[in-house]
Short mmCIF file of C-alpha atoms and ligand atoms in Angstrom, two decimals:
data_model
loop_
_atom_site.label_atom_id
_atom_site.label_comp_id
_atom_site.label_asym_id
_atom_site.label_seq_id
_atom_site.Cartn_x
_atom_site.Cartn_y
_atom_site.Cartn_z
CA MET A 1 213.32 210.59 203.51
CA ARG A 2 216.69 210.72 201.51
CA VAL A 3 216.61 212.55 198.21
CA CYS A 4 219.88 212.72 195.90
CA VAL A 5 219.81 215.56 193.26
CA LEU A 6 222.08 215.49 190.25
CA SER A 7 222.63 219.31 189.74
CA GLY A 8 224.48 221.64 187.47
CA GLY A 9 224.46 225.28 188.71
CA ILE A 10 221.70 227.96 188.73
CA GLY A 11 218.57 225.70 187.90
CA GLY A 12 219.59 222.86 190.10
CA ALA A 13 220.37 225.16 193.11
CA ARG A 14 217.23 227.03 192.77
CA PHE A 15 215.22 223.74 192.77
CA THR A 16 217.02 222.28 195.68
CA GLU A 17 216.01 225.44 197.63
CA GLY A 18 212.38 224.43 196.92
CA LEU A 19 213.25 220.79 198.08
CA ARG A 20 214.61 222.10 201.24
CA SER A 21 211.46 224.20 201.90
CA THR A 22 209.23 221.09 201.32
CA LEU A 23 211.03 218.57 203.27
CA GLY A 24 211.48 218.46 207.05
CA PRO A 25 214.36 218.29 209.66
CA ASP A 26 214.34 214.48 209.54
CA ASP A 27 214.81 214.43 205.72
CA GLN A 28 218.19 214.41 204.00
CA ILE A 29 219.20 216.17 200.79
CA THR A 30 222.48 215.28 198.98
CA VAL A 31 223.27 217.22 195.97
CA VAL A 32 225.76 215.75 193.47
CA ALA A 33 227.21 218.63 191.43
CA ASN A 34 228.65 218.90 188.09
CA THR A 35 232.59 219.66 188.09
CA ALA A 36 232.95 219.90 184.44
CA ASP A 37 232.47 223.55 184.18
CA ASP A 38 235.72 223.75 186.47
CA ILE A 39 238.44 226.08 185.06
CA TRP A 40 241.86 226.90 186.41
CA LEU A 41 242.59 230.50 186.20
CA PHE A 42 245.53 232.51 187.62
CA GLY A 43 246.62 229.44 189.48
CA LEU A 44 243.40 229.01 191.07
CA LYS A 45 240.74 226.16 190.86
CA ILE A 46 237.34 227.64 190.08
CA CYS A 47 234.23 225.40 190.40
CA PRO A 48 231.14 227.36 189.16
CA ASP A 49 228.46 224.88 189.78
CA LEU A 50 229.73 223.58 193.24
CA ASP A 51 229.97 227.32 194.18
CA THR A 52 226.59 228.36 192.74
CA VAL A 53 224.83 225.50 194.85
CA MET A 54 226.79 226.36 198.08
CA TYR A 55 226.26 230.07 197.75
CA THR A 56 222.69 229.97 196.81
CA LEU A 57 221.73 227.30 199.46
CA GLY A 58 224.06 229.31 202.01
CA GLY A 59 222.44 232.63 201.14
CA GLY A 60 225.62 234.07 199.75
CA ILE A 61 224.65 234.13 196.23
CA ASP A 62 224.28 237.26 194.23
CA ASP A 63 220.62 237.29 193.37
CA GLU A 64 220.53 238.61 189.97
CA ARG A 65 223.64 237.14 188.50
CA ARG A 66 222.93 233.78 190.34
CA TRP A 67 226.55 233.16 190.28
CA GLY A 68 229.35 234.68 192.53
CA ARG A 69 228.89 236.42 195.74
CA ALA A 70 226.34 238.91 196.78
CA HIS A 71 227.83 242.46 197.81
CA GLU A 72 230.85 241.75 195.58
CA THR A 73 233.59 244.17 194.63
CA TRP A 74 236.13 243.81 191.71
CA ASN A 75 239.34 245.37 192.83
CA ALA A 76 241.48 242.48 191.88
CA LYS A 77 239.97 241.93 188.73
CA GLU A 78 240.70 245.70 187.80
CA GLU A 79 244.22 245.00 189.05
CA LEU A 80 244.59 242.02 186.83
CA LEU A 81 243.26 244.15 183.79
CA ALA A 82 245.76 246.75 184.70
CA TYR A 83 248.58 244.28 184.39
CA GLY A 84 247.19 243.28 180.92
CA VAL A 85 246.93 239.72 182.06
CA GLN A 86 244.56 237.20 180.26
CA PRO A 87 241.87 236.19 180.55
CA ASP A 88 239.99 239.46 181.02
CA TRP A 89 236.66 238.04 180.32
CA PHE A 90 236.03 235.97 183.36
CA GLY A 91 234.62 237.88 186.29
CA LEU A 92 236.39 236.94 189.50
CA GLY A 93 235.06 238.88 192.41
CA ASP A 94 237.08 239.84 195.57
CA ARG A 95 234.77 237.87 197.86
CA ASP A 96 234.58 234.93 195.45
CA LEU A 97 238.42 234.81 195.18
CA ALA A 98 238.73 234.08 198.80
CA THR A 99 236.68 230.49 197.92
CA HIS A 100 239.16 229.77 195.16
CA LEU A 101 242.14 230.59 197.50
CA VAL A 102 240.91 228.29 200.13
CA ARG A 103 240.04 225.65 197.69
CA THR A 104 243.52 225.73 195.81
CA GLN A 105 245.28 225.98 199.08
CA MET A 106 243.47 222.63 200.18
CA LEU A 107 243.87 220.96 196.88
CA SER A 108 247.63 221.78 197.01
CA ALA A 109 247.81 220.31 200.61
CA GLY A 110 246.44 216.88 199.07
CA TYR A 111 242.76 217.23 200.09
CA GLY A 112 240.22 215.80 197.44
CA LEU A 113 237.72 218.21 195.94
CA SER A 114 234.96 216.66 198.03
CA ASP A 115 236.91 217.21 201.28
CA VAL A 116 237.36 220.81 200.22
CA THR A 117 233.83 221.21 199.38
CA ARG A 118 232.84 219.89 202.82
CA ALA A 119 234.90 222.24 204.49
CA LEU A 120 233.84 225.16 202.47
CA CYS A 121 230.15 224.28 203.16
CA ARG A 122 231.00 224.35 206.98
CA ARG A 123 230.94 228.22 206.55
CA TRP A 124 227.69 228.30 204.52
CA ASP A 125 225.48 226.04 206.57
CA THR A 126 223.59 225.16 203.38
CA GLY A 127 221.30 222.33 204.89
CA VAL A 128 222.31 219.87 202.27
CA GLU A 129 225.22 217.47 201.72
CA LEU A 130 227.09 218.69 198.71
CA LEU A 131 229.28 216.25 196.73
CA ALA A 132 231.58 216.66 193.85
CA MET A 133 230.60 214.14 190.94
CA SER A 134 234.18 213.41 191.01
CA ASP A 135 237.62 214.44 192.72
CA ASP A 136 239.25 213.70 189.31
CA ARG A 137 239.89 216.66 186.87
CA VAL A 138 237.16 216.87 184.38
CA GLU A 139 236.79 219.72 182.03
CA THR A 140 234.14 220.41 179.32
CA HIS A 141 235.39 221.74 176.00
CA VAL A 142 233.24 222.80 173.10
CA LEU A 143 234.41 222.34 169.45
CA VAL A 144 233.69 225.49 167.43
CA ASP A 145 234.69 226.48 164.00
CA ASP A 146 238.20 227.72 163.41
CA ASP A 147 239.29 228.66 159.69
CA GLU A 148 242.89 229.14 160.93
CA SER A 149 243.53 225.50 161.91
CA ASP A 150 243.70 222.76 159.23
CA SER A 151 241.01 220.82 160.89
CA GLY A 152 238.73 223.55 160.60
CA GLN A 153 237.72 223.40 164.29
CA ARG A 154 239.24 223.95 167.64
CA ALA A 155 238.30 222.97 171.23
CA ILE A 156 237.77 225.85 173.55
CA HIS A 157 236.94 225.56 177.26
CA PHE A 158 233.30 225.76 177.88
CA GLN A 159 233.71 228.86 179.92
CA GLU A 160 235.23 230.58 177.13
CA TYR A 161 232.42 229.48 174.93
CA TRP A 162 229.78 230.80 177.34
CA VAL A 163 231.44 233.63 179.16
CA ARG A 164 233.65 235.27 176.40
CA LEU A 165 231.55 234.21 173.28
CA ARG A 166 228.16 234.14 174.95
CA ALA A 167 227.40 230.86 173.23
CA SER A 168 227.08 233.01 170.01
CA VAL A 169 229.08 230.48 167.61
CA PRO A 170 227.73 227.22 166.41
CA VAL A 171 228.70 224.31 168.47
CA ARG A 172 230.32 221.40 166.41
CA GLY A 173 230.75 218.96 169.19
CA VAL A 174 231.42 218.72 173.04
CA VAL A 175 234.32 217.05 174.53
CA VAL A 176 234.39 216.44 178.15
CA VAL A 177 238.24 216.08 178.93
CA GLY A 178 239.15 213.33 181.62
CA LEU A 179 235.62 211.89 181.87
CA GLU A 180 236.24 208.50 180.60
CA SER A 181 238.65 207.85 183.43
CA ALA A 182 236.97 209.85 186.01
CA THR A 183 235.94 208.02 189.23
CA ALA A 184 232.88 208.91 191.49
CA GLY A 185 233.51 211.23 194.15
CA PRO A 186 233.51 209.75 197.75
CA GLY A 187 229.96 209.04 199.04
CA VAL A 188 228.23 209.53 195.55
CA VAL A 189 227.44 205.90 194.66
CA ASP A 190 226.55 205.10 198.11
CA GLU A 191 224.21 208.04 198.20
CA ILE A 192 222.58 207.16 194.99
CA GLU A 193 222.19 203.54 196.05
CA GLN A 194 220.67 204.34 199.50
CA SER A 195 218.44 207.18 198.43
CA ASP A 196 214.60 206.93 198.31
CA LEU A 197 214.37 209.23 195.27
CA VAL A 198 217.07 210.75 192.86
CA VAL A 199 216.07 213.72 191.13
CA VAL A 200 217.76 214.93 187.80
CA ALA A 201 217.47 218.70 188.32
CA PRO A 202 216.43 221.24 185.66
CA SER A 203 220.11 221.72 184.65
CA ASN A 204 221.92 221.92 181.32
CA PRO A 205 221.50 218.47 179.87
CA ILE A 206 224.66 218.55 177.79
CA VAL A 207 227.13 220.37 180.06
CA SER A 208 225.81 219.77 183.65
CA VAL A 209 223.75 216.36 183.67
CA GLY A 210 225.71 214.97 180.90
CA PRO A 211 229.23 214.78 182.61
CA ILE A 212 227.56 213.60 185.86
CA VAL A 213 225.98 210.52 184.38
CA GLY A 214 228.88 210.26 182.03
CA VAL A 215 231.08 209.09 185.16
CA ALA A 216 230.89 205.21 184.61
CA GLU A 217 230.48 204.42 188.27
CA ILE A 218 227.57 207.01 188.60
CA ARG A 219 225.92 205.76 185.55
CA GLU A 220 226.06 202.08 186.84
CA ALA A 221 224.76 203.26 190.29
CA LEU A 222 221.65 204.91 188.70
CA ARG A 223 221.04 201.88 186.72
CA ARG A 224 221.07 199.73 189.94
CA THR A 225 219.40 201.89 192.51
CA THR A 226 215.93 200.99 193.75
CA ALA A 227 215.21 204.69 194.03
CA PRO A 228 212.88 206.04 191.24
CA VAL A 229 214.90 208.53 189.03
CA VAL A 230 212.84 211.54 188.17
CA GLY A 231 213.86 214.43 185.97
CA VAL A 232 212.66 217.91 185.61
CA SER A 233 212.84 219.45 181.97
CA PRO A 234 215.04 222.66 181.70
CA ILE A 235 213.29 223.14 178.49
CA VAL A 236 210.03 225.05 178.79
CA GLY A 237 207.98 225.95 175.66
CA GLY A 238 210.86 225.07 173.27
CA ALA A 239 213.46 226.93 174.99
CA ALA A 240 215.92 227.09 177.73
CA VAL A 241 214.63 228.81 180.76
CA ARG A 242 218.42 230.19 181.39
CA GLY A 243 221.48 229.76 179.89
CA MET A 244 222.81 228.25 176.39
CA ALA A 245 221.00 224.85 176.64
CA ASP A 246 219.14 225.37 173.38
CA GLN A 247 222.37 226.17 171.57
CA LEU A 248 224.19 223.23 172.92
CA LEU A 249 221.34 220.82 172.33
CA SER A 250 220.57 221.87 168.72
CA GLY A 251 224.54 221.75 168.02
CA LEU A 252 224.33 218.11 169.03
CA GLY A 253 221.23 217.33 166.98
CA VAL A 254 218.90 217.01 170.23
CA GLU A 255 215.27 218.53 169.48
CA VAL A 256 215.28 221.64 171.66
CA SER A 257 212.01 220.37 173.63
CA ALA A 258 210.86 218.82 176.80
CA ALA A 259 210.32 215.70 174.72
CA GLY A 260 213.49 215.98 172.93
CA VAL A 261 215.52 216.09 176.17
CA GLY A 262 213.39 213.20 177.95
CA ARG A 263 214.17 211.35 174.72
CA HIS A 264 217.81 212.25 174.92
CA TYR A 265 217.83 210.96 178.53
CA GLY A 266 215.86 207.91 177.78
CA ALA A 267 213.72 205.63 179.94
CA ARG A 268 215.34 203.78 182.62
CA ASP A 269 213.78 200.31 181.52
CA ARG A 270 215.13 200.84 178.06
CA GLY A 271 218.75 201.53 179.20
CA GLY A 272 218.23 205.10 179.75
CA LEU A 273 218.13 207.45 182.87
CA LEU A 274 214.48 208.26 183.59
CA ASP A 275 211.62 206.57 185.42
CA ALA A 276 209.53 209.66 185.07
CA TRP A 277 210.13 213.25 183.49
CA LEU A 278 208.29 216.44 184.47
CA VAL A 279 207.36 218.68 181.47
CA ASP A 280 205.92 222.08 181.97
CA SER A 281 202.13 222.33 181.96
CA GLY A 282 202.19 224.39 178.55
CA ASP A 283 203.99 221.34 177.03
CA GLU A 284 201.25 218.97 178.12
CA ALA A 285 201.11 217.91 174.40
CA GLU A 286 204.35 216.27 174.75
CA VAL A 287 203.36 213.87 177.14
CA ALA A 288 202.10 211.54 174.59
CA THR A 289 205.11 211.49 172.52
CA LEU A 290 207.16 210.87 175.48
CA ARG A 291 205.01 207.79 176.40
CA GLU A 292 205.62 206.45 172.82
CA ALA A 293 209.32 206.66 173.63
CA GLY A 294 208.76 204.55 176.86
CA VAL A 295 209.21 207.70 179.10
CA GLU A 296 206.60 208.38 181.65
CA ALA A 297 205.72 211.96 181.49
CA HIS A 298 203.69 214.33 183.85
CA ALA A 299 202.82 217.83 183.12
CA ARG A 300 203.26 220.34 186.07
CA PRO A 301 204.45 224.01 186.31
CA LEU A 302 208.01 224.18 185.90
CA LEU A 303 209.00 227.85 185.98
CA MET A 304 210.52 228.45 189.40
CA SER A 305 209.73 232.43 189.18
CA ASP A 306 209.27 232.72 192.93
CA ASP A 307 209.76 230.65 196.22
CA ALA A 308 206.08 229.29 196.17
CA LEU A 309 206.39 227.84 192.62
CA THR A 310 209.95 226.50 193.40
CA THR A 311 208.46 224.75 196.34
CA ALA A 312 205.54 223.53 194.48
CA LEU A 313 207.64 222.21 191.76
CA ALA A 314 209.91 220.25 194.38
CA ALA A 315 206.63 219.13 195.96
CA ASP A 316 205.18 217.80 192.61
CA THR A 317 208.41 215.93 192.02
CA LEU A 318 208.52 214.29 195.31
CA GLU A 319 204.78 213.24 194.64
CA VAL A 320 205.74 211.68 191.21
CA GLY A 321 208.87 210.15 192.69
CA LEU A 322 207.16 208.45 195.85
CA ALA A 323 204.14 207.32 193.54
CA LEU A 324 206.73 205.39 191.37
CA ARG A 325 208.42 204.14 194.47
CA ASP A 326 205.11 202.65 195.92
CA ARG A 327 204.60 200.98 192.56
CA PRO A 328 205.42 197.13 192.30
CA ARG A 329 208.74 197.32 190.39
CA PRO A 330 208.44 195.12 186.98
N1 FO1 B 1 229.45 233.79 183.98
C1 FO1 B 1 229.44 234.85 183.25
O1 FO1 B 1 228.35 234.91 182.36
N2 FO1 B 1 230.25 235.87 183.36
C2 FO1 B 1 231.22 235.75 184.28
O2 FO1 B 1 232.10 236.75 184.28
C3 FO1 B 1 231.32 234.63 185.18
C4 FO1 B 1 232.32 234.52 186.07
C5 FO1 B 1 231.99 233.42 187.16
C6 FO1 B 1 233.08 233.50 188.16
C7 FO1 B 1 233.01 232.35 189.03
C8 FO1 B 1 231.95 231.39 189.12
O3 FO1 B 1 231.80 230.51 189.77
C9 FO1 B 1 230.94 231.43 187.80
C10 FO1 B 1 231.11 232.55 186.92
N3 FO1 B 1 230.21 232.67 185.80
C11 FO1 B 1 230.38 233.65 185.10
C12 FO1 B 1 229.06 231.77 185.75
C13 FO1 B 1 229.70 230.54 185.12
O4 FO1 B 1 230.00 230.62 183.67
C14 FO1 B 1 228.87 229.10 184.98
O5 FO1 B 1 229.80 228.06 184.62
C15 FO1 B 1 227.51 229.19 184.37
O6 FO1 B 1 226.63 229.84 185.16
C16 FO1 B 1 227.06 228.00 183.68
O7 FO1 B 1 227.09 227.08 184.74
#
C-alpha cells in the first residue's frame, strides 16, 4: 500500500512513526513536508519541519524538545552570542549546524531542496520517502501590531513570532511569502495521484498544512486523486496538543476546535480537502456538527502520548481511509 502524509513538524513526524510501525515492508510511506517554516540565518538555510521529520524517523531527534538533535551541544551558539550577532533567540546546536552546512553547500552547488533532502536522508535511513512540498523559497510571516509603523502592523518571520515571542502577541494575519508562485516539489504530484491514501497529519492547520495545500499544483492533485484524503485533528478538547495552533486559528477567526478545523479544511465533495476527519474520542459531540457541514467525522483516541497509542491512531486512520476507498465513488 502507498500512503502519502502531508506533514508539518512534530505532530506529523510522530504520526508517521506510528504509520511506519503499522505498515509492512511492502508498503510505502511518502511524507510531503511543509517548507514555509524555513529561515535563512547566518547564511544557512534552516528547514525545521523537514529536519524534525528526518531526525524523528531517523532516530536523531532530541526527545524532549522534539526539534534539533539529541546529545546536542551549543558551542557555536555561545560563540555567536559572544560576537553579539543577531538573532540570539534561535537555538542552533552544533550537531544541527552540520545539517544546515551540508544543505546550504548543496543548494549553492545548484541542487534543489528535494535533492538535498534525499541526500541528507541517506544518512538517516528514515524508512520513508521525504519530499519538500516545493523547491521554491516560501516563508510564512505573521502580521502583528506595531505602533511604530504608520500601518500599525508589521510582518515578522514565523520563527520570530514563535521562538522569540512565544506566540505571545495577537495575530492580525498570516502571509506566506512566495506561495502563489511556488511549484510542487519533484515527485509530489505523482505521489498524491498514485497513493492509495492521503493523510493530512495532525499538524498546524495554518502554518504547516496551509502552505502545503496552498501550493496550487498540490491543491489540484488533491482534488484529482482517486485516493481518499483523511485528516487527523491537531486540536483536542478545544486546544492545540502542542505549539501555537490555537493562537493562529483564533487570530484568523477559525474556531479552535476539531469541528472548526474540519470545517476550515472543508469536505472534498464541496470543494474542500477532506473525505474524512478524525476527531478525538472526547470530542465525539462534534461529529454531528461536522456531518452537517458535509465532513464525515469519526471519533478515535488522538493523543499520541506513547508508541502504542500512536500506532493505534495510525491504524485507525488507515481503517477509515481504506473503508472510504472500498466505497463506490459518487
Ligand atoms: N523552537 C524553539 O522553540 N526554540 C528554538 O530555539 C528553536 C530552534 C530550532 C532550530 C532548528 C530547527 O530545525 C527548529 C528549531 N525550533 C526551535 C523549532 C522550530 O521553531 C519549528 O519551526 C517549530 O517546531 C514549529 O514547527
